[in-house]
mmCIF file of C-alpha atoms in Angstrom:
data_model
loop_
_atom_site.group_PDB
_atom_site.id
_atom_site.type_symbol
_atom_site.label_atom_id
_atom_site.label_comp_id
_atom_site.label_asym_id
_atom_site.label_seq_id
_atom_site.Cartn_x
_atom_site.Cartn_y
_atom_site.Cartn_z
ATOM 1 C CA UNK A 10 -19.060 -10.637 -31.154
ATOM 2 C CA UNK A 11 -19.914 -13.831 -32.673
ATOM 3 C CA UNK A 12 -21.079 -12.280 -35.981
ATOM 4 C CA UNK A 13 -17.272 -10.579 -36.180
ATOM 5 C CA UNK A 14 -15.517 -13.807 -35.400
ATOM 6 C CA UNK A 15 -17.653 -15.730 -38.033
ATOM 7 C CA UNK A 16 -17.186 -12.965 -40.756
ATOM 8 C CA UNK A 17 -13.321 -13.343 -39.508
ATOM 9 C CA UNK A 18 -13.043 -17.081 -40.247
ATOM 10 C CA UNK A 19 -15.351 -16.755 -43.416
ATOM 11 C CA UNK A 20 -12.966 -14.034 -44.532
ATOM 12 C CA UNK A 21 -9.925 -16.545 -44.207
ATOM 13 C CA UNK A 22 -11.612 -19.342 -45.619
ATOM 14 C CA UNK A 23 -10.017 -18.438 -48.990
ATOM 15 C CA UNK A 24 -6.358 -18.847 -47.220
ATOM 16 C CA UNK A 25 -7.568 -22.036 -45.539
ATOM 17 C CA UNK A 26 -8.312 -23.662 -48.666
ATOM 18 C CA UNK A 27 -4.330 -22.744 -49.701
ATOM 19 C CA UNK A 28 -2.885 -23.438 -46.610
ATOM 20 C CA UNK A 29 -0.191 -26.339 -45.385
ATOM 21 C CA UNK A 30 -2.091 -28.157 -42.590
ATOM 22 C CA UNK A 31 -0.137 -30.348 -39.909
ATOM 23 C CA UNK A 32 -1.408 -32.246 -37.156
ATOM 24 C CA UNK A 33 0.431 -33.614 -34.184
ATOM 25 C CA UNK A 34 0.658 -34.731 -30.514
ATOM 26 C CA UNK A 35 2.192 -32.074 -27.352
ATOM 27 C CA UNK A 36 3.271 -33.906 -23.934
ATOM 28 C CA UNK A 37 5.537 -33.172 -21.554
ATOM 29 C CA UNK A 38 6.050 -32.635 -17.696
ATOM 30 C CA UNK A 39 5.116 -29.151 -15.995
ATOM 31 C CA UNK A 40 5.352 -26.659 -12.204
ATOM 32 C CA UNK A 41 4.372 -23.687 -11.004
ATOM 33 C CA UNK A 42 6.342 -21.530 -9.276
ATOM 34 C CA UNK A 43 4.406 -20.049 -6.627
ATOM 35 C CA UNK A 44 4.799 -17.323 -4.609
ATOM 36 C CA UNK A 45 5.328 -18.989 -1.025
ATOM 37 C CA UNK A 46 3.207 -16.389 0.975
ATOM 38 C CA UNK A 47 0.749 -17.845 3.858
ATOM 39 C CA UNK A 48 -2.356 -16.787 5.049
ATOM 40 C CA UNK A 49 -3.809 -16.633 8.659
ATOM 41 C CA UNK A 50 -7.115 -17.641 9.605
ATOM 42 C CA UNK A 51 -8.524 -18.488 12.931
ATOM 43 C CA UNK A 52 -5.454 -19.146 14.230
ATOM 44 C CA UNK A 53 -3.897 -21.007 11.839
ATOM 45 C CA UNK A 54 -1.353 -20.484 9.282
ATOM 46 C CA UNK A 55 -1.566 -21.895 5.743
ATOM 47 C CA UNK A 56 1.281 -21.396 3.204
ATOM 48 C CA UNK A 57 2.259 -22.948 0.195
ATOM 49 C CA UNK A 58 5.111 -25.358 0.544
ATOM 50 C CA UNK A 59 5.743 -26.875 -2.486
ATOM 51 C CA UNK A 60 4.313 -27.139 -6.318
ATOM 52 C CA UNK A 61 5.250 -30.177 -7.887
ATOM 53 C CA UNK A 62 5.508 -31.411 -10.776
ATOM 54 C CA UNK A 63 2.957 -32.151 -13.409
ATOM 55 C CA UNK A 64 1.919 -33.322 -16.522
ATOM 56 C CA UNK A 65 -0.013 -32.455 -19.844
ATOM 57 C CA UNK A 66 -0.586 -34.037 -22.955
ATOM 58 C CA UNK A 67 -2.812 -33.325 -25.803
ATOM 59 C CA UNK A 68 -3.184 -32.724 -29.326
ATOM 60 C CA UNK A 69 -2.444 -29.545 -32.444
ATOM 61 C CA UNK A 70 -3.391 -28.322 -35.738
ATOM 62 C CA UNK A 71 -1.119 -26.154 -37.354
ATOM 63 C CA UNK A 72 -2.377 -23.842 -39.944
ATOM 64 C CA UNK A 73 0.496 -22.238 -42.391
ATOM 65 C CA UNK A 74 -0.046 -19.254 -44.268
ATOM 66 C CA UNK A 75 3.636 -18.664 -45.852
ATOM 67 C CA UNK A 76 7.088 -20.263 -45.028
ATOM 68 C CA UNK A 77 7.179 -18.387 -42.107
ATOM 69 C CA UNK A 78 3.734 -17.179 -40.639
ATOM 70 C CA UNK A 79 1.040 -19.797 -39.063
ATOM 71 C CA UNK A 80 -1.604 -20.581 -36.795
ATOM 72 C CA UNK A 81 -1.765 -23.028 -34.170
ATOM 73 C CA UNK A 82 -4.932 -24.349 -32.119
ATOM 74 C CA UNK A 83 -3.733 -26.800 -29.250
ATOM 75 C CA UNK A 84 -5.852 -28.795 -26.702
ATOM 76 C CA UNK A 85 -3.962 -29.860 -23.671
ATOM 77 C CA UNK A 86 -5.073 -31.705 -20.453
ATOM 78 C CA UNK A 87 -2.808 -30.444 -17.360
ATOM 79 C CA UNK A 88 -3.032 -32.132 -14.056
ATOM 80 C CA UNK A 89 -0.745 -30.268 -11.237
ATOM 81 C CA UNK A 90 -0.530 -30.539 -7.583
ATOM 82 C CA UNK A 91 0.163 -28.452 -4.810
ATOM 83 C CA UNK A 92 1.582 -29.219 -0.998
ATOM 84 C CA UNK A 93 0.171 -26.730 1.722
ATOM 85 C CA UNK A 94 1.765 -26.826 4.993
ATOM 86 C CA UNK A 95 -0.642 -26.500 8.001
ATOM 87 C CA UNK A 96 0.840 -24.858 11.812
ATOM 88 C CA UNK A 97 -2.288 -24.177 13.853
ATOM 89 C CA UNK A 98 -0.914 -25.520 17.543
ATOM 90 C CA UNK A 99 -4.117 -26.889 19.484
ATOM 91 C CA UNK A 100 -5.944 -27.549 16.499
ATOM 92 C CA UNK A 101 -4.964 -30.605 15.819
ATOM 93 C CA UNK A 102 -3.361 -29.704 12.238
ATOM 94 C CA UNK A 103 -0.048 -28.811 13.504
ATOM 95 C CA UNK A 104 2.975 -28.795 11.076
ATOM 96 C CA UNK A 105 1.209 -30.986 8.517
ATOM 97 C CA UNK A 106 1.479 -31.056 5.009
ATOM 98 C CA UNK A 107 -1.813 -31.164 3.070
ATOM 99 C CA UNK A 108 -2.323 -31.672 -0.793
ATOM 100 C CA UNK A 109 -4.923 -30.161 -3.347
ATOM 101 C CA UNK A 110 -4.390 -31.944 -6.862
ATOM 102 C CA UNK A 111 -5.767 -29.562 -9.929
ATOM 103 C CA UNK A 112 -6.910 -31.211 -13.195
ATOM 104 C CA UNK A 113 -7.722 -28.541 -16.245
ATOM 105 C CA UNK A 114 -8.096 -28.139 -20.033
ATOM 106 C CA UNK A 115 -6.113 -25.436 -21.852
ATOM 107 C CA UNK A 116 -7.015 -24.117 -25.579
ATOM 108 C CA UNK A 117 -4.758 -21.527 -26.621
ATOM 109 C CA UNK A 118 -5.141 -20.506 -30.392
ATOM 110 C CA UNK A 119 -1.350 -19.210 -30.801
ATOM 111 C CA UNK A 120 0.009 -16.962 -33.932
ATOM 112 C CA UNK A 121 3.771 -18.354 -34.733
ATOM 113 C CA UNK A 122 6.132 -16.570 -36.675
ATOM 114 C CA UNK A 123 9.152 -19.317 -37.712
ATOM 115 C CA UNK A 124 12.798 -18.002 -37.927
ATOM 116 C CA UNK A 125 14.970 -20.778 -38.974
ATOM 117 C CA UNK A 126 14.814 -23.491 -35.995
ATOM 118 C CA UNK A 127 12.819 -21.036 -34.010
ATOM 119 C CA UNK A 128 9.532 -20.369 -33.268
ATOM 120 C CA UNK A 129 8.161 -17.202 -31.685
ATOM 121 C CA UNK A 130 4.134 -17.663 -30.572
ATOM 122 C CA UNK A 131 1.444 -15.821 -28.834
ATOM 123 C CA UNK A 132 -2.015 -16.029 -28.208
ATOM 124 C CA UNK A 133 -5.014 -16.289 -26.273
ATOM 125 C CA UNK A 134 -5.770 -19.479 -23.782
ATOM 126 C CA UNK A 135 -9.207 -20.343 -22.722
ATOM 127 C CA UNK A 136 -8.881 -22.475 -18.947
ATOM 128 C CA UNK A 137 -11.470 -24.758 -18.537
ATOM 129 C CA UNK A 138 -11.124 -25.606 -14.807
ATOM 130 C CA UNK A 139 -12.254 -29.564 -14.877
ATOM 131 C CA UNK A 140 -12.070 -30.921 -11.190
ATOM 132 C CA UNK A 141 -9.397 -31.278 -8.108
ATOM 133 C CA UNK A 142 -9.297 -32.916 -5.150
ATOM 134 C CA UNK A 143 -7.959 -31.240 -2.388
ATOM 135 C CA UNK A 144 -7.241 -32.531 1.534
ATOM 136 C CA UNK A 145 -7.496 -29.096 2.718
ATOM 137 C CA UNK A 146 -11.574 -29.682 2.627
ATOM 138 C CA UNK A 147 -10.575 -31.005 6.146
ATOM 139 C CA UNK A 148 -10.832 -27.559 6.948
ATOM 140 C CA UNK A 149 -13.679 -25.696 8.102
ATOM 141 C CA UNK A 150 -12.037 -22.808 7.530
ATOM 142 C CA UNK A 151 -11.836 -23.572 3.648
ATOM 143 C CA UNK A 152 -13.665 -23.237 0.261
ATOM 144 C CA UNK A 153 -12.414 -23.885 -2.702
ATOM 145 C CA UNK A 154 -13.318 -21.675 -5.522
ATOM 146 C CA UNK A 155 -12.287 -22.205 -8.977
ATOM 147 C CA UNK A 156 -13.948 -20.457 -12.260
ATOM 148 C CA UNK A 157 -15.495 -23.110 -14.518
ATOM 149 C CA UNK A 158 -13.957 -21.314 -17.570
ATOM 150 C CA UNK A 159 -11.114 -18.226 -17.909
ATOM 151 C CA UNK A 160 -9.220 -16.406 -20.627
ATOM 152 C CA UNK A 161 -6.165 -15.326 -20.353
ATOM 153 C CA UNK A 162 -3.079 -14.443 -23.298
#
């Protein structure tokens, strides 16, 4: 695998050297939308109440090969949060809302094709899962498990 992706980029390396290259700053705000579904356990019910909003900021190269075809490797650090709503009656966690606060790194490496003012992109994302802090460790009941890294497109 890492042999094809070097003879890859050693094969483009001709197209590099011809290529436009941009560089630039990405920020903005960001959700989820979550399915609301809860889960029971030992009595009590956790669901999701509410994803709020975010943020992420970070940087981009882009890469062009023609007018209209390019390349585009991003890094972007996301920080979300969402509210869980507890109702466990005689546990002591009844009808409260609880908070678990994600913080992550994305690299997607996105192919654009521009039409006019338009972009159309797509790509793979690597998800490097950086830390979160999360009241629900209250629980005894809970263990948060996150991967350190995942790919996606």
């Amino acid at each position: 695998m890492k042999k094809s992706v070097f003879f890859f980029l050693l094969a483009l390396t001709p197209f590099l050297l011809q290529a436009q290259f941009k560089i630039g700053l990405r920020g903005g705000l960001s959700t989820t939308d979550l399915n609301k579904e809860s889960v029971n356990t030992n009595g009590l019910e956790v669901a999701i109440k509410d994803a709020k909003y975010g943020y992420h900021f970070g940087a981009f190269a882009r890469v062009s090969f023609s007018e209209s075809i390019y390349v585009q490797p991003e890094l972007l650090f996301n920080s979300t949060s969402v509210d869980f709503e507890l109702e466990g009656f005689g546990t002591g966690f009844a009808d409260r809302v609880l908070t678990e606060k994600y913080q992550n790194l994305d690299i997607p490496l996105m192919v654009g094709y521009k039409i006019g003012l338009f972009r159309l992109e797509g790509g793979p994302v690597g998800h490097v899962h950086i830390r979160s802090k999360s009241d629900l460790n209250e629980l005894d009941v809970y263990e948060q498990r996150f991967d350190s890294f995942q790919l996606g497109y």
